[in-house]
Amino acid sequence: MVVVQETSIAQVHDGFKRGTLTAKDLTTAFLRRIAAFDKVGPQINAMMAVSTTAIEEATSLDRYFKETGKFKGKLHGIPIVVKDQADTKGMVTTYGSAAGINNVPDKDAFVIKKLTEAGAIILGKTTTSEWACCWFSANGATGYKFTKNPYNLGHDVGASSSGSAAALAAHFAILAVGEDTGGSIRVPSSFCNLVGIRPTPGLISRAGFCPLIKVQDSPGPMATNVRDCALMLDCMVGFDPEDDFTGVAATAAAMEIPRGASYAAFLDHGPEKIRKAKIGVVRQFFGFNDDPKCRAVNEVINDAIAKLQATGTTFLDVNIDNLKHYMTYTQTYLVRSRTDINSFLANKPHLPSDIADIVPKTPAQPYLDLLSAMAHGPEEPTLEPTYASRLLLRDELQRAIGCLMASLGLDALAFPDVQIPAPRLEDATNGSIETLKFPTNTFLSSQTRMPAISVPAGFTKSGLPVGLELLALEYQEQHLLELARGVEVTLEVRRAPAEDSWLM
């Protein structure tokens, strides 16, 4: 029997070379897990659609390896799942909306092409919150059924890359495609004990992804370990003429980024790098200790900092002036998301042309208040009187963070991804969490357009995962991955969920 739990790219490729494993056997094993645990048994509900051609594709890759003795690419035979925000040829792609339940793209998103060219096998599409605009996992395409957290089935997984995170935590695949506008890779990574990186926007093409805020959107890799995350990033970056933001990727290539031709090239230096690092701790992003949920997260993060500090890492508490105002006023969901989504719908003639005709003005669920407000925002951003001042303040924030890090000689900023652990499923509707005030810290990276990574920091006393976020300057993804590898090796907190609890 093929064991897929906690399997890495390196282990799979070693099995291929030794002849003890085939892509077909591996793919079959993952598909069997999906069939056994996603819609039955514990009902994780991570998958929106499952490929009908994955076995055939895996067989073809096995044939290629047998005939040539070579791998097709860095991800040869690696099963991957994809957030249902990305167009995937021949596979239902809903964008988390009931309006898209019959939407079957005839063209792959650019990222999907790059991954399959690298040898990846797309197993299926994963749940996303409705139009990728909510902190909870349930969406209209599933009849508002929540995706369950494999670490505790009574808890949510975070959004909007909810299914991608749950699928990895439940071992339905080795890698997952996420997308992050305001935290949608990092929040579910934190809640599901994963590594997830939000790259500098434009490093990865968004062509074929339904947008939310074009100037902030960024697809990115999610994995159970830093090395696999880095190898997946290698296969996602690159210039795409269909996305003019990818001038960023062309600039990175011109600067010979990544060093050593791979984001994983110097990960072995990670433990030494984190020991020598100087990290700024943003205490303003820690919740109040008199709140038990916040206290549980603070304990985990402070313990992680103490362990890293004991090995040599320098931590310095830093203060960002006017942070609360920056975090609220620089948001533009209610100003431009309607326009950005409508620009995507314009190329989908079988779908309504205006998101306002799809999403009701009165939220269909309590946790969809942001979505409804966004969908019925101005038809053009420039019609909103505050738009220009929001952009000016956003750029001011970016400069302030850059100057702060440079003046103090910081390698990164650090803070918890979210001030609370994964909420209970009922928290979405019982009023205990205001969705418009969801206590995430991920907006700092999103609104400065600086890269950030979430790496496992440990578990609360009740057994829920907590992620540590590291933020760096633009184009420093490789630097972040190396720091994260140092954190990973030093803390050694990664563990799989207890599957026995799924069937109790």
Coordinates of C-alpha atoms in Angstrom, one line a residue:
M1 CA 0.0 0.0 0.0
V2 CA 1.3 3.5 -0.9
V3 CA 1.6 5.7 2.2
V4 CA 0.9 9.3 1.3
Q5 CA 0.8 11.0 4.7
E6 CA 3.5 13.6 5.1
T7 CA 5.1 12.6 1.8
S8 CA 7.5 15.1 0.2
I9 CA 8.5 15.8 -3.4
A10 CA 12.0 14.4 -2.6
Q11 CA 10.6 11.1 -1.2
V12 CA 8.3 10.6 -4.2
H13 CA 11.1 11.2 -6.7
D14 CA 13.4 8.9 -4.8
G15 CA 10.7 6.2 -5.0
F16 CA 10.3 6.8 -8.8
K17 CA 14.1 6.4 -9.2
R18 CA 14.3 3.3 -7.1
G19 CA 11.4 1.7 -8.9
T20 CA 9.4 1.3 -5.6
L21 CA 6.7 3.8 -6.7
T22 CA 4.9 5.0 -9.8
A23 CA 3.0 8.2 -10.5
K24 CA 0.0 6.0 -11.3
D25 CA 0.1 4.3 -7.9
L26 CA 0.6 7.6 -6.1
T27 CA -2.2 9.3 -7.9
T28 CA -4.5 6.3 -7.2
A29 CA -3.7 6.4 -3.5
F30 CA -4.5 10.1 -3.2
L31 CA -7.8 9.7 -5.2
R32 CA -8.8 6.9 -2.9
R33 CA -8.2 9.1 0.2
I34 CA -10.4 11.8 -1.4
A35 CA -13.1 9.3 -2.0
A36 CA -12.9 7.9 1.5
F37 CA -12.7 11.2 3.5
D38 CA -13.9 14.2 1.5
K39 CA -17.7 13.6 1.0
V40 CA -18.1 10.6 3.3
G41 CA -16.6 9.6 6.7
P42 CA -15.4 12.8 8.3
Q43 CA -16.7 14.8 5.3
I44 CA -13.8 17.3 5.1
N45 CA -15.5 18.9 2.1
A46 CA -12.3 20.2 0.6
M47 CA -12.9 19.2 -3.0
M48 CA -15.2 21.0 -5.5
A49 CA -14.3 18.8 -8.5
V50 CA -12.1 15.7 -9.0
S51 CA -10.2 15.0 -12.2
T52 CA -11.3 12.2 -14.5
T53 CA -8.0 12.1 -16.4
A54 CA -5.5 12.1 -13.6
I55 CA -4.7 8.4 -13.8
E56 CA -4.2 8.6 -17.5
E57 CA -1.9 11.6 -17.0
A58 CA 0.1 9.7 -14.4
T59 CA 0.4 6.7 -16.6
S60 CA 1.8 8.9 -19.4
L61 CA 4.4 10.3 -17.0
D62 CA 5.4 6.8 -15.9
R63 CA 5.9 5.9 -19.6
Y64 CA 7.9 9.1 -20.2
F65 CA 10.2 8.3 -17.3
K66 CA 10.6 4.6 -18.3
E67 CA 11.5 5.6 -21.9
T68 CA 13.8 8.5 -21.2
G69 CA 15.1 7.9 -17.7
K70 CA 14.3 11.6 -17.0
F71 CA 11.7 13.5 -15.2
K72 CA 9.5 15.9 -17.2
G73 CA 10.2 18.6 -14.7
K74 CA 10.7 19.5 -11.0
L75 CA 7.1 18.4 -10.2
H76 CA 7.2 15.1 -12.2
G77 CA 4.3 12.9 -11.0
I78 CA 3.4 15.2 -8.0
P79 CA -0.3 15.3 -7.3
I80 CA -1.6 18.9 -6.9
V81 CA -5.0 20.5 -6.1
V82 CA -6.0 23.9 -7.3
K83 CA -8.1 26.6 -5.6
D84 CA -11.5 26.9 -7.4
Q85 CA -10.6 30.5 -8.3
A86 CA -8.4 29.4 -11.2
D87 CA -9.7 28.3 -14.6
T88 CA -8.9 24.7 -15.2
K89 CA -9.6 23.2 -18.7
G90 CA -12.4 20.6 -18.7
M91 CA -13.0 20.9 -15.0
V92 CA -15.9 22.7 -13.3
T93 CA -14.7 26.0 -11.9
T94 CA -17.2 27.9 -9.8
Y95 CA -15.3 30.8 -8.1
G96 CA -17.2 29.7 -5.0
S97 CA -20.5 30.8 -6.5
A98 CA -23.7 29.0 -7.4
A99 CA -23.6 31.0 -10.6
G100 CA -20.6 29.0 -11.7
I101 CA -21.7 25.5 -11.1
N102 CA -21.9 24.8 -14.8
N103 CA -18.9 26.8 -15.8
V104 CA -16.3 24.5 -17.5
P105 CA -13.4 26.5 -18.9
D106 CA -11.9 25.6 -22.2
K107 CA -8.5 27.0 -21.3
D108 CA -6.1 26.6 -18.3
A109 CA -5.0 29.5 -16.2
F110 CA -1.3 30.3 -17.0
V111 CA -0.2 28.9 -13.7
I112 CA -1.9 25.6 -14.4
K113 CA -0.1 25.3 -17.7
K114 CA 3.3 26.0 -16.0
L115 CA 2.6 23.4 -13.3
T116 CA 1.6 20.7 -15.7
E117 CA 4.6 21.5 -17.9
A118 CA 6.7 20.8 -14.8
G119 CA 5.1 17.4 -14.6
A120 CA 2.4 18.1 -11.9
I121 CA -0.8 16.1 -12.0
I122 CA -3.9 18.1 -11.2
L123 CA -6.2 16.0 -9.0
G124 CA -9.0 18.5 -8.7
K125 CA -10.4 21.8 -7.6
T126 CA -10.7 22.9 -4.0
T127 CA -13.3 24.9 -2.1
T128 CA -13.0 28.7 -1.9
S129 CA -15.1 31.2 -0.1
E130 CA -17.6 32.9 -2.4
W131 CA -15.8 35.0 -5.0
A132 CA -12.7 34.6 -2.8
C133 CA -14.2 37.3 -0.5
C134 CA -14.8 35.9 3.0
W135 CA -12.8 34.7 6.0
F136 CA -15.0 31.6 6.4
S137 CA -15.0 28.6 4.0
A138 CA -18.7 28.1 3.1
N139 CA -19.9 29.2 -0.3
G140 CA -23.0 29.2 -2.5
A141 CA -21.6 26.5 -4.8
T142 CA -21.7 24.0 -2.0
G143 CA -25.0 25.2 -0.5
Y144 CA -23.0 27.0 2.2
K145 CA -21.5 23.8 3.6
F146 CA -18.3 24.4 5.5
T147 CA -14.9 22.9 4.9
K148 CA -13.8 21.2 8.1
N149 CA -10.4 21.6 9.7
P150 CA -8.6 18.2 9.7
Y151 CA -7.1 19.1 13.1
N152 CA -10.5 19.5 14.7
L153 CA -13.6 18.9 12.6
G154 CA -15.6 21.3 14.6
H155 CA -13.4 24.2 13.4
D156 CA -13.1 26.1 10.1
V157 CA -10.0 26.2 7.9
G158 CA -10.0 29.9 7.0
A159 CA -10.5 31.4 3.7
S160 CA -10.4 31.9 0.9
S161 CA -7.9 29.2 0.0
S162 CA -9.9 27.0 2.4
G163 CA -10.1 23.8 0.4
S164 CA -6.4 23.9 -0.7
A165 CA -5.4 24.1 3.0
A166 CA -7.8 21.4 4.2
A167 CA -6.8 19.1 1.3
L168 CA -3.1 19.3 2.2
A169 CA -3.8 18.8 5.9
A170 CA -5.9 15.8 5.1
H171 CA -3.3 14.5 2.7
F172 CA -5.4 14.6 -0.4
A173 CA -2.4 16.0 -2.4
I174 CA 1.3 16.9 -1.9
L175 CA 1.0 20.5 -3.0
A176 CA -1.8 23.1 -3.5
V177 CA -2.4 26.2 -5.5
G178 CA -3.7 29.1 -3.3
E179 CA -4.3 32.7 -4.0
D180 CA -3.9 35.6 -1.7
T181 CA -5.4 39.1 -1.9
G182 CA -5.7 40.0 1.8
G183 CA -4.5 36.8 3.5
S184 CA -6.1 33.9 1.7
I185 CA -3.0 31.8 1.5
R186 CA -1.6 32.7 4.9
V187 CA -4.8 32.5 7.1
P188 CA -5.6 28.9 6.1
S189 CA -2.0 27.9 6.2
S190 CA -1.9 29.2 9.8
F191 CA -5.1 27.3 10.7
C192 CA -3.9 24.0 9.0
N193 CA -0.3 23.8 10.1
L194 CA 1.1 24.5 6.6
V195 CA 3.7 26.6 4.8
G196 CA 2.2 29.1 2.5
I197 CA 3.9 32.1 0.8
R198 CA 2.3 35.2 -0.7
P199 CA 4.8 36.4 -3.3
T200 CA 5.4 40.0 -4.6
P201 CA 2.3 40.6 -6.8
G202 CA 3.3 40.1 -10.5
L203 CA 5.9 37.4 -9.8
I204 CA 3.2 34.9 -10.7
S205 CA 0.6 35.5 -13.5
R206 CA -3.0 35.9 -12.5
A207 CA -4.3 35.2 -16.0
G208 CA -7.2 32.8 -15.7
F209 CA -7.8 33.7 -12.0
C210 CA -11.0 35.5 -11.1
P211 CA -9.6 38.7 -9.5
L212 CA -10.6 40.4 -6.3
I213 CA -8.2 43.4 -6.2
K214 CA -5.9 43.2 -9.2
V215 CA -3.1 45.3 -7.7
Q216 CA -3.0 43.0 -4.6
D217 CA -3.9 39.5 -6.0
S218 CA -1.2 36.9 -6.0
P219 CA -1.4 33.1 -6.5
G220 CA 1.1 31.2 -4.5
P221 CA 2.2 27.7 -3.4
M222 CA 1.0 25.9 -0.3
A223 CA 2.8 22.8 1.1
T224 CA 3.5 20.8 4.3
N225 CA 7.1 21.9 4.3
V226 CA 9.3 24.8 3.2
R227 CA 11.4 22.9 0.6
D228 CA 8.3 21.7 -1.3
C229 CA 6.8 25.2 -1.1
A230 CA 10.1 26.6 -2.7
L231 CA 10.2 24.0 -5.4
M232 CA 6.6 24.7 -6.3
L233 CA 7.3 28.5 -6.4
D234 CA 10.0 27.7 -9.0
C235 CA 7.4 26.3 -11.3
M236 CA 4.9 29.1 -10.9
V237 CA 6.9 32.3 -11.4
G238 CA 7.5 33.9 -14.8
F239 CA 6.5 36.5 -17.3
D240 CA 3.1 36.2 -19.0
P241 CA 2.1 38.6 -21.8
E242 CA -1.6 38.1 -20.7
D243 CA -0.8 39.7 -17.3
D244 CA 1.0 43.0 -17.6
F245 CA 1.7 42.9 -13.8
T246 CA 4.3 40.2 -14.6
G247 CA 6.8 42.8 -15.6
V248 CA 7.7 42.1 -12.0
A249 CA 8.6 38.5 -12.9
A250 CA 10.7 39.8 -15.9
T251 CA 12.5 42.3 -13.5
A252 CA 13.2 39.4 -11.1
A253 CA 14.7 37.3 -13.9
A254 CA 16.8 40.2 -15.0
M255 CA 18.2 40.5 -11.5
E256 CA 18.9 36.7 -11.6
I257 CA 16.3 36.0 -8.9
P258 CA 16.2 33.4 -7.5
R259 CA 19.9 32.9 -6.7
G260 CA 21.2 29.5 -7.8
A261 CA 18.3 29.3 -10.3
S262 CA 15.9 27.9 -7.6
Y263 CA 14.2 29.2 -4.6
A264 CA 15.3 26.0 -2.9
A265 CA 19.0 26.4 -3.8
F266 CA 20.2 27.6 -0.4
L267 CA 17.6 26.2 2.0
D268 CA 20.2 24.2 3.8
H269 CA 21.6 27.5 5.0
G270 CA 18.3 28.3 6.7
P271 CA 19.2 27.2 10.2
E272 CA 22.3 29.3 10.2
K273 CA 20.5 32.2 8.6
I274 CA 17.7 32.3 11.2
R275 CA 20.4 32.2 14.0
K276 CA 22.1 35.3 12.6
A277 CA 18.8 37.1 11.7
K278 CA 17.5 40.3 13.2
I279 CA 13.7 40.2 13.3
G280 CA 11.3 43.0 14.2
V281 CA 8.3 41.8 16.3
V282 CA 5.1 43.8 15.7
R283 CA 3.5 43.6 19.1
Q284 CA 0.6 45.8 17.8
F285 CA -0.5 42.7 15.9
F286 CA -0.8 40.6 19.1
G287 CA -4.4 40.2 20.5
F288 CA -5.2 41.1 24.1
N289 CA -4.3 38.5 26.7
D290 CA -7.6 38.9 28.5
D291 CA -9.2 37.3 25.5
P292 CA -8.6 33.5 25.9
K293 CA -8.4 32.9 22.1
C294 CA -5.8 35.7 21.6
R295 CA -3.9 34.5 24.7
A296 CA -3.7 31.0 23.2
V297 CA -2.1 32.3 20.1
N298 CA 0.2 34.7 21.9
E299 CA 1.5 31.9 24.1
V300 CA 2.4 29.8 21.0
I301 CA 4.1 32.8 19.2
N302 CA 6.0 33.9 22.3
D303 CA 7.2 30.4 22.9
A304 CA 8.4 30.1 19.3
I305 CA 10.2 33.4 19.6
A306 CA 11.9 32.3 22.9
K307 CA 13.1 29.1 21.3
L308 CA 14.5 30.9 18.3
Q309 CA 16.1 33.5 20.5
A310 CA 17.8 30.8 22.5
T311 CA 19.6 29.6 19.4
G312 CA 20.8 33.1 18.5
T313 CA 18.1 35.0 16.6
T314 CA 17.8 38.6 17.6
F315 CA 14.3 39.9 18.2
L316 CA 13.5 43.6 18.5
D317 CA 10.0 44.9 19.3
V318 CA 9.1 47.6 16.7
N319 CA 6.3 50.1 16.5
I320 CA 4.5 51.2 13.4
D321 CA 2.9 54.7 13.8
N322 CA -0.8 55.0 12.9
L323 CA -0.9 51.3 12.2
K324 CA -4.7 50.9 12.8
H325 CA -5.5 53.7 10.5
Y326 CA -3.2 52.4 7.8
M327 CA -4.7 48.9 8.0
T328 CA -8.3 50.1 7.6
Y329 CA -8.1 53.1 5.3
T330 CA -5.8 51.5 2.7
Q331 CA -8.3 48.7 2.0
T332 CA -10.0 49.1 -1.4
Y333 CA -12.3 46.1 -1.5
L334 CA -15.4 48.3 -1.4
V335 CA -14.0 50.6 -3.9
R336 CA -12.6 48.6 -6.8
S337 CA -13.4 44.8 -6.4
R338 CA -16.6 45.2 -8.3
T339 CA -14.8 46.6 -11.3
D340 CA -12.0 44.0 -11.2
I341 CA -14.4 41.1 -11.0
N342 CA -16.6 42.5 -13.7
S343 CA -13.5 42.8 -16.0
F344 CA -13.1 39.0 -15.6
L345 CA -16.8 38.3 -16.2
A346 CA -16.7 40.3 -19.4
N347 CA -14.9 37.3 -20.9
K348 CA -17.5 34.8 -19.6
P349 CA -20.5 35.5 -21.8
H350 CA -22.5 32.6 -20.2
L351 CA -22.3 34.3 -16.8
P352 CA -23.9 37.6 -15.7
S353 CA -21.7 40.6 -16.6
D354 CA -22.0 42.4 -13.2
I355 CA -21.2 40.8 -9.9
A356 CA -24.1 43.0 -8.5
D357 CA -26.5 40.8 -10.5
I358 CA -25.1 37.7 -8.8
V359 CA -24.6 38.7 -5.2
P360 CA -27.7 40.0 -3.3
K361 CA -27.4 43.4 -1.6
T362 CA -28.6 41.8 1.6
P363 CA -26.1 39.1 2.5
A364 CA -27.2 35.6 1.9
Q365 CA -25.4 34.6 5.1
P366 CA -24.2 36.7 8.0
Y367 CA -20.5 36.1 7.1
L368 CA -21.0 37.4 3.6
D369 CA -21.5 41.1 4.5
L370 CA -18.2 42.2 3.0
L371 CA -19.0 40.3 -0.2
S372 CA -22.4 42.1 -0.6
A373 CA -20.9 45.5 0.2
M374 CA -18.1 44.9 -2.3
A375 CA -20.5 43.6 -5.1
H376 CA -22.6 46.7 -4.8
G377 CA -19.8 49.2 -4.6
P378 CA -19.1 51.8 -7.3
E379 CA -19.1 50.7 -10.9
E380 CA -15.7 52.5 -11.3
P381 CA -13.2 53.1 -8.5
T382 CA -12.7 56.7 -9.5
L383 CA -16.3 57.4 -8.7
E384 CA -15.4 56.9 -5.0
P385 CA -14.2 60.2 -3.6
T386 CA -11.7 58.5 -1.2
Y387 CA -10.0 56.3 -3.8
A388 CA -7.0 58.5 -4.5
S389 CA -6.3 59.3 -0.9
R390 CA -6.5 55.5 -0.1
L391 CA -3.9 54.8 -2.7
L392 CA -1.7 57.6 -1.5
L393 CA -1.8 56.3 2.0
R394 CA -1.1 52.8 0.8
D395 CA 2.1 53.9 -0.8
E396 CA 3.0 55.9 2.3
L397 CA 2.6 52.7 4.3
Q398 CA 4.8 50.8 2.0
R399 CA 7.6 53.4 2.3
A400 CA 7.2 53.5 6.0
I401 CA 7.7 49.8 6.3
G402 CA 10.6 49.8 4.0
C403 CA 12.3 52.6 5.9
L404 CA 11.6 50.9 9.3
M405 CA 13.3 47.7 8.2
A406 CA 16.2 49.5 6.6
S407 CA 16.9 51.9 9.5
L408 CA 16.9 49.0 12.0
G409 CA 18.7 46.5 9.8
L410 CA 15.9 44.0 10.0
D411 CA 15.8 40.8 8.0
A412 CA 12.0 40.5 8.4
L413 CA 9.0 41.6 10.5
A414 CA 7.3 38.9 12.6
F415 CA 3.8 38.5 14.1
P416 CA 1.0 35.9 14.2
D417 CA -0.9 35.5 11.0
V418 CA -4.2 35.8 12.9
Q419 CA -4.8 36.9 16.5
I420 CA -7.0 33.8 17.2
P421 CA -6.8 30.1 16.3
A422 CA -9.2 28.6 13.7
P423 CA -12.7 29.6 14.8
R424 CA -15.5 27.1 15.4
L425 CA -17.8 26.5 12.4
E426 CA -20.7 28.2 14.3
D427 CA -18.7 31.3 14.9
A428 CA -19.5 32.3 11.3
T429 CA -23.1 32.8 12.2
N430 CA -23.4 33.2 16.0
G431 CA -22.1 36.8 16.1
S432 CA -19.0 36.0 18.2
I433 CA -16.8 37.1 15.3
E434 CA -17.6 40.2 13.2
T435 CA -16.6 39.2 9.7
L436 CA -15.7 42.8 8.8
K437 CA -13.4 42.9 11.8
F438 CA -11.9 39.5 11.5
P439 CA -8.7 39.6 13.6
T440 CA -6.2 38.9 10.8
N441 CA -2.8 40.6 10.5
T442 CA -2.2 39.6 6.9
F443 CA -3.3 42.9 5.4
L444 CA 0.1 44.5 6.1
S445 CA 1.8 42.4 3.4
S446 CA -1.2 42.6 1.0
Q447 CA -1.5 46.4 1.2
T448 CA 2.2 47.1 1.0
R449 CA 2.5 44.5 -1.7
M450 CA 5.5 43.0 0.2
P451 CA 6.0 39.2 0.3
A452 CA 5.2 37.2 3.4
I453 CA 5.3 33.6 4.4
S454 CA 3.4 31.6 7.1
V455 CA 5.3 28.9 8.8
P456 CA 4.0 26.6 11.6
A457 CA 4.8 28.0 15.0
G458 CA 3.2 25.3 17.2
F459 CA -0.2 24.3 18.7
T460 CA -2.5 25.8 21.3
K461 CA -3.2 23.7 24.4
S462 CA -6.4 22.6 22.7
G463 CA -4.4 21.3 19.7
L464 CA -5.1 24.0 17.1
P465 CA -2.3 25.1 14.8
V466 CA -0.8 28.6 14.9
G467 CA 1.2 30.2 12.1
L468 CA 4.1 32.7 12.4
E469 CA 4.2 35.3 9.6
L470 CA 7.4 36.7 8.3
L471 CA 7.3 39.7 6.1
A472 CA 10.2 41.1 4.0
L473 CA 10.9 43.6 1.2
E474 CA 9.8 43.2 -2.4
Y475 CA 11.5 40.4 -4.3
Q476 CA 12.8 38.8 -1.1
E477 CA 10.9 35.5 -1.4
Q478 CA 14.0 33.4 -1.4
H479 CA 15.2 35.2 1.7
L480 CA 11.9 34.5 3.4
L481 CA 11.9 30.8 2.5
E482 CA 15.4 30.5 3.9
L483 CA 14.4 32.1 7.2
A484 CA 11.3 29.9 7.3
R485 CA 13.4 26.8 6.7
G486 CA 15.4 27.9 9.8
V487 CA 12.2 28.3 11.8
E488 CA 11.0 24.9 10.6
V489 CA 14.2 23.1 11.6
T490 CA 14.5 24.9 14.9
L491 CA 11.0 24.6 16.1
E492 CA 10.2 21.1 14.6
V493 CA 6.4 21.5 15.3
R494 CA 5.0 20.1 12.1
R495 CA 2.7 17.1 12.8
A496 CA -0.1 15.5 10.9
P497 CA -3.7 15.5 12.2
A498 CA -4.9 12.5 14.2
E499 CA -7.0 10.6 11.7
D500 CA -8.5 8.4 14.4
S501 CA -10.5 11.4 15.6
W502 CA -12.2 11.8 12.1
L503 CA -14.2 8.6 12.5
M504 CA -15.2 8.9 16.2

